[in-house]
PDB file of C-alpha atoms in Angstrom:
ATOM      1  CA  ALA P   1       1.876 -19.200  10.552  1.00 87.00           C
ATOM      2  CA  PRO P   2       0.494 -17.263   7.611  1.00 94.00           C
ATOM      3  CA  ILE P   3      -0.022 -13.515   7.654  1.00 98.00           C
ATOM      4  CA  ILE P   4      -3.576 -12.583   8.626  1.00 98.00           C
ATOM      5  CA  ILE P   5      -5.187  -9.600   6.906  1.00 98.00           C
ATOM      6  CA  THR P   6      -8.334  -8.103   8.406  1.00 98.00           C
ATOM      7  CA  TYR P   7     -10.105  -5.778   5.983  1.00 98.00           C
ATOM      8  CA  PHE P   8     -13.246  -5.149   4.000  1.00 97.00           C
ATOM      9  CA  ALA P   9     -14.147  -7.064   0.828  1.00 95.00           C
ATOM     10  CA  VAL P  10     -12.284  -4.587  -1.401  1.00 92.00           C
ATOM     11  CA  ARG P  11      -8.770  -4.211  -2.818  1.00 88.00           C
ATOM     12  CA  GLY P  12      -8.330  -0.742  -1.366  1.00 90.00           C
ATOM     13  CA  ARG P  13      -5.496  -0.374   1.104  1.00 94.00           C
ATOM     14  CA  CYS P  14      -4.496  -4.056   0.882  1.00 96.00           C
ATOM     15  CA  GLY P  15      -3.963  -4.337  -2.863  1.00 94.00           C
ATOM     16  CA  ALA P  16      -0.218  -3.690  -2.684  1.00 95.00           C
ATOM     17  CA  LEU P  17       0.106  -5.949   0.371  1.00 97.00           C
ATOM     18  CA  ARG P  18      -1.513  -8.881  -1.427  1.00 97.00           C
ATOM     19  CA  ILE P  19       0.735  -8.343  -4.456  1.00 97.00           C
ATOM     20  CA  MET P  20       3.814  -8.218  -2.230  1.00 97.00           C
ATOM     21  CA  LEU P  21       2.854 -11.360  -0.310  1.00 98.00           C
ATOM     22  CA  SER P  22       2.270 -13.194  -3.574  1.00 98.00           C
ATOM     23  CA  ASP P  23       5.561 -11.951  -5.024  1.00 96.00           C
ATOM     24  CA  LEU P  24       7.375 -13.122  -1.880  1.00 96.00           C
ATOM     25  CA  GLY P  25       5.687 -16.529  -2.092  1.00 96.00           C
ATOM     26  CA  GLN P  26       4.035 -16.029   1.295  1.00 97.00           C
ATOM     27  CA  ASP P  27       0.724 -17.551   2.338  1.00 96.00           C
ATOM     28  CA  TRP P  28      -1.891 -15.391   3.969  1.00 98.00           C
ATOM     29  CA  LYS P  29      -5.366 -15.616   5.385  1.00 98.00           C
ATOM     30  CA  GLU P  30      -8.081 -12.988   5.146  1.00 98.00           C
ATOM     31  CA  ASN P  31     -10.659 -12.054   7.738  1.00 98.00           C
ATOM     32  CA  VAL P  32     -13.257 -10.167   5.714  1.00 98.00           C
ATOM     33  CA  VAL P  33     -15.228  -7.586   7.671  1.00 98.00           C
ATOM     34  CA  SER P  34     -18.695  -6.534   6.519  1.00 97.00           C
ATOM     35  CA  PHE P  35     -19.671  -2.883   6.686  1.00 95.00           C
ATOM     36  CA  GLU P  36     -22.526  -3.887   8.995  1.00 96.00           C
ATOM     37  CA  ASP P  37     -20.156  -5.576  11.459  1.00 96.00           C
ATOM     38  CA  TRP P  38     -17.729  -2.648  11.283  1.00 97.00           C
ATOM     39  CA  MET P  39     -20.488  -0.179  12.126  1.00 96.00           C
ATOM     40  CA  LYS P  40     -21.260  -2.082  15.335  1.00 95.00           C
ATOM     41  CA  GLY P  41     -17.976  -0.661  16.626  1.00 93.00           C
ATOM     42  CA  ASP P  42     -16.613  -3.679  18.493  1.00 96.00           C
ATOM     43  CA  LEU P  43     -13.732  -4.282  16.086  1.00 97.00           C
ATOM     44  CA  LYS P  44     -13.140  -0.574  15.503  1.00 96.00           C
ATOM     45  CA  SER P  45     -12.609  -0.001  19.220  1.00 96.00           C
ATOM     46  CA  THR P  46      -9.738  -2.523  19.204  1.00 97.00           C
ATOM     47  CA  CYS P  47      -7.905  -0.926  16.262  1.00 98.00           C
ATOM     48  CA  VAL P  48      -5.011   1.350  17.227  1.00 97.00           C
ATOM     49  CA  PHE P  49      -6.164   4.189  14.953  1.00 97.00           C
ATOM     50  CA  GLY P  50      -9.809   3.120  14.793  1.00 96.00           C
ATOM     51  CA  GLN P  51      -9.474   1.913  11.214  1.00 97.00           C
ATOM     52  CA  LEU P  52      -8.607  -1.040   9.025  1.00 98.00           C
ATOM     53  CA  PRO P  53      -6.676  -2.717   7.497  1.00 98.00           C
ATOM     54  CA  LYS P  54      -4.977  -4.764  10.172  1.00 98.00           C
ATOM     55  CA  MET P  55      -2.145  -7.215   9.547  1.00 99.00           C
ATOM     56  CA  GLN P  56      -0.973  -9.891  11.949  1.00 98.00           C
ATOM     57  CA  ASP P  57       2.415 -11.537  11.463  1.00 98.00           C
ATOM     58  CA  GLY P  58       2.753 -14.082  14.265  1.00 97.00           C
ATOM     59  CA  ASP P  59       2.384 -12.128  17.494  1.00 97.00           C
ATOM     60  CA  LEU P  60       3.025  -8.775  15.786  1.00 98.00           C
ATOM     61  CA  VAL P  61      -0.146  -6.812  15.018  1.00 98.00           C
ATOM     62  CA  LEU P  62       0.211  -3.787  12.745  1.00 99.00           C
ATOM     63  CA  TYR P  63      -2.025  -1.087  11.305  1.00 98.00           C
ATOM     64  CA  GLN P  64      -1.314   1.294   8.404  1.00 97.00           C
ATOM     65  CA  SER P  65      -0.894  -0.232   4.962  1.00 96.00           C
ATOM     66  CA  ASN P  66       2.505   1.261   4.144  1.00 97.00           C
ATOM     67  CA  THR P  67       3.826  -0.032   7.469  1.00 97.00           C
ATOM     68  CA  PHE P  68       2.898  -3.547   6.326  1.00 98.00           C
ATOM     69  CA  LEU P  69       4.956  -3.131   3.162  1.00 98.00           C
ATOM     70  CA  ARG P  70       8.009  -1.804   4.990  1.00 97.00           C
ATOM     71  CA  HIS P  71       7.813  -4.557   7.624  1.00 98.00           C
ATOM     72  CA  LEU P  72       7.594  -7.337   5.050  1.00 98.00           C
ATOM     73  CA  GLY P  73      10.284  -5.736   2.921  1.00 97.00           C
ATOM     74  CA  ARG P  74      12.726  -5.695   5.837  1.00 97.00           C
ATOM     75  CA  LYS P  75      11.733  -9.183   6.988  1.00 97.00           C
ATOM     76  CA  HIS P  76      12.118 -10.783   3.558  1.00 97.00           C
ATOM     77  CA  GLY P  77      15.116  -8.881   2.192  1.00 95.00           C
ATOM     78  CA  ALA P  78      13.029  -6.808  -0.214  1.00 95.00           C
ATOM     79  CA  TYR P  79      13.821  -3.382   1.226  1.00 96.00           C
ATOM     80  CA  GLY P  80      16.989  -2.521  -0.625  1.00 96.00           C
ATOM     81  CA  LYS P  81      20.571  -3.624  -0.107  1.00 96.00           C
ATOM     82  CA  ASN P  82      21.476  -0.656   2.092  1.00 97.00           C
ATOM     83  CA  ASP P  83      20.089   2.464   3.777  1.00 97.00           C
ATOM     84  CA  HIS P  84      20.443   4.454   0.546  1.00 97.00           C
ATOM     85  CA  GLU P  85      18.198   2.043  -1.369  1.00 97.00           C
ATOM     86  CA  ALA P  86      15.744   1.823   1.558  1.00 97.00           C
ATOM     87  CA  ALA P  87      15.428   5.626   1.552  1.00 98.00           C
ATOM     88  CA  LEU P  88      14.704   5.622  -2.183  1.00 97.00           C
ATOM     89  CA  ILE P  89      12.085   2.897  -1.690  1.00 97.00           C
ATOM     90  CA  ASP P  90      10.456   5.057   0.998  1.00 97.00           C
ATOM     91  CA  MET P  91      10.491   8.056  -1.332  1.00 97.00           C
ATOM     92  CA  TYR P  92       8.794   6.215  -4.187  1.00 97.00           C
ATOM     93  CA  ASN P  93       6.303   4.599  -1.828  1.00 96.00           C
ATOM     94  CA  ASP P  94       5.379   8.028  -0.473  1.00 96.00           C
ATOM     95  CA  GLY P  95       5.062   9.302  -4.049  1.00 97.00           C
ATOM     96  CA  VAL P  96       2.606   6.505  -4.792  1.00 96.00           C
ATOM     97  CA  GLU P  97       0.724   7.428  -1.622  1.00 95.00           C
ATOM     98  CA  ASP P  98       0.440  11.052  -2.786  1.00 95.00           C
ATOM     99  CA  LEU P  99      -0.992   9.883  -6.106  1.00 95.00           C
ATOM    100  CA  ARG P 100      -3.367   7.477  -4.343  1.00 93.00           C
ATOM    101  CA  MET P 101      -4.688  10.281  -2.134  1.00 93.00           C
ATOM    102  CA  LYS P 102      -5.389  12.470  -5.187  1.00 94.00           C
ATOM    103  CA  TYR P 103      -7.288   9.587  -6.750  1.00 93.00           C
ATOM    104  CA  ILE P 104      -9.297   8.978  -3.572  1.00 91.00           C
ATOM    105  CA  ARG P 105     -10.165  12.671  -3.354  1.00 92.00           C
ATOM    106  CA  LEU P 106     -11.303  12.590  -6.985  1.00 92.00           C
ATOM    107  CA  ILE P 107     -13.469   9.474  -6.584  1.00 91.00           C
ATOM    108  CA  TYR P 108     -15.075  10.349  -3.261  1.00 89.00           C
ATOM    109  CA  GLN P 109     -15.234  14.142  -3.282  1.00 90.00           C
ATOM    110  CA  ASP P 110     -15.103  15.883  -6.630  1.00 87.00           C
ATOM    111  CA  TYR P 111     -15.434  13.384  -9.452  1.00 92.00           C
ATOM    112  CA  ASP P 112     -17.784  15.498 -11.583  1.00 92.00           C
ATOM    113  CA  THR P 113     -15.821  18.718 -11.210  1.00 92.00           C
ATOM    114  CA  GLY P 114     -12.298  17.307 -10.925  1.00 92.00           C
ATOM    115  CA  LYS P 115     -12.136  14.454 -13.433  1.00 94.00           C
ATOM    116  CA  ASP P 116     -10.831  16.451 -16.398  1.00 94.00           C
ATOM    117  CA  ALA P 117      -8.125  18.198 -14.362  1.00 94.00           C
ATOM    118  CA  TYR P 118      -7.063  14.902 -12.786  1.00 95.00           C
ATOM    119  CA  ILE P 119      -6.732  13.189 -16.169  1.00 95.00           C
ATOM    120  CA  LYS P 120      -4.843  16.179 -17.587  1.00 96.00           C
ATOM    121  CA  ASP P 121      -2.407  16.222 -14.646  1.00 95.00           C
ATOM    122  CA  LEU P 122      -1.932  12.433 -14.356  1.00 96.00           C
ATOM    123  CA  PRO P 123       0.926  12.192 -16.911  1.00 97.00           C
ATOM    124  CA  ASN P 124       2.857  14.772 -14.866  1.00 96.00           C
ATOM    125  CA  HIS P 125       2.602  12.546 -11.779  1.00 95.00           C
ATOM    126  CA  LEU P 126       3.365   9.319 -13.619  1.00 97.00           C
ATOM    127  CA  SER P 127       6.428  10.868 -15.276  1.00 97.00           C
ATOM    128  CA  LYS P 128       8.073  11.030 -11.839  1.00 96.00           C
ATOM    129  CA  PHE P 129       8.139   7.216 -11.911  1.00 97.00           C
ATOM    130  CA  GLU P 130       8.634   6.720 -15.642  1.00 97.00           C
ATOM    131  CA  ALA P 131      11.736   8.926 -15.972  1.00 96.00           C
ATOM    132  CA  PRO P 132      13.887   6.964 -13.489  1.00 96.00           C
ATOM    133  CA  LEU P 133      12.583   3.681 -14.901  1.00 96.00           C
ATOM    134  CA  GLN P 134      13.771   4.691 -18.367  1.00 96.00           C
ATOM    135  CA  LYS P 135      17.244   5.398 -16.968  1.00 95.00           C
ATOM    136  CA  SER P 136      17.342   2.187 -14.955  1.00 95.00           C
ATOM    137  CA  LYS P 137      19.468  -0.637 -16.315  1.00 94.00           C
ATOM    138  CA  SER P 138      17.615  -3.168 -14.144  1.00 95.00           C
ATOM    139  CA  GLY P 139      14.049  -2.193 -15.024  1.00 94.00           C
ATOM    140  CA  PHE P 140      13.323  -1.350 -11.380  1.00 95.00           C
ATOM    141  CA  LEU P 141      13.025   2.005  -9.642  1.00 96.00           C
ATOM    142  CA  VAL P 142      15.471   0.850  -6.969  1.00 96.00           C
ATOM    143  CA  GLY P 143      17.961  -1.999  -7.046  1.00 93.00           C
ATOM    144  CA  ASP P 144      18.051  -4.879  -9.457  1.00 89.00           C
ATOM    145  CA  SER P 145      15.202  -7.140  -8.351  1.00 81.00           C
TER     146      SER P 145
END
C-alpha cells in the first residue's frame, strides 16, 4: 500500500518527505486538509500532538516530519551504512531544522525588522553544509549515495 500523507495544501513540513519518497521510487497518496476543516477540530483531536502532518505507512501512523524521514531512511536503506553515518545524518538533519526554524521565525514574526540580518547571516549557516560537501569525494554530506 502506498504511503498516505495527511497535510494542508502547502509544501511546508512535507516538502522533504515528498522529495524522499520520489527519490526512493515510492508511491504515495495525499489527503489534503482545508484550513476550514482543520479548524473544526475533529481531525486535530485525533493527532498525537494536535498537529499535522501525519504519515501512514501500512498500519504505522506517525507524526513529526523528521520522524517520517528517519523511518523511511531506515526502512529503505537510506540511513547510512552504520551507526556512525546515521548519527551524521541526524546531525545534518537537525542543522537543517535549525535553519528552517530561523526562516519560519523570519517569515511569520519579524520579516520587516529581521530580513536584512537573516540575509546577512545566511551564508554563515549555509557554510556549515557547504564546507563538508567541498571535502566530500562522493558529493554527499554522508556516504556515497
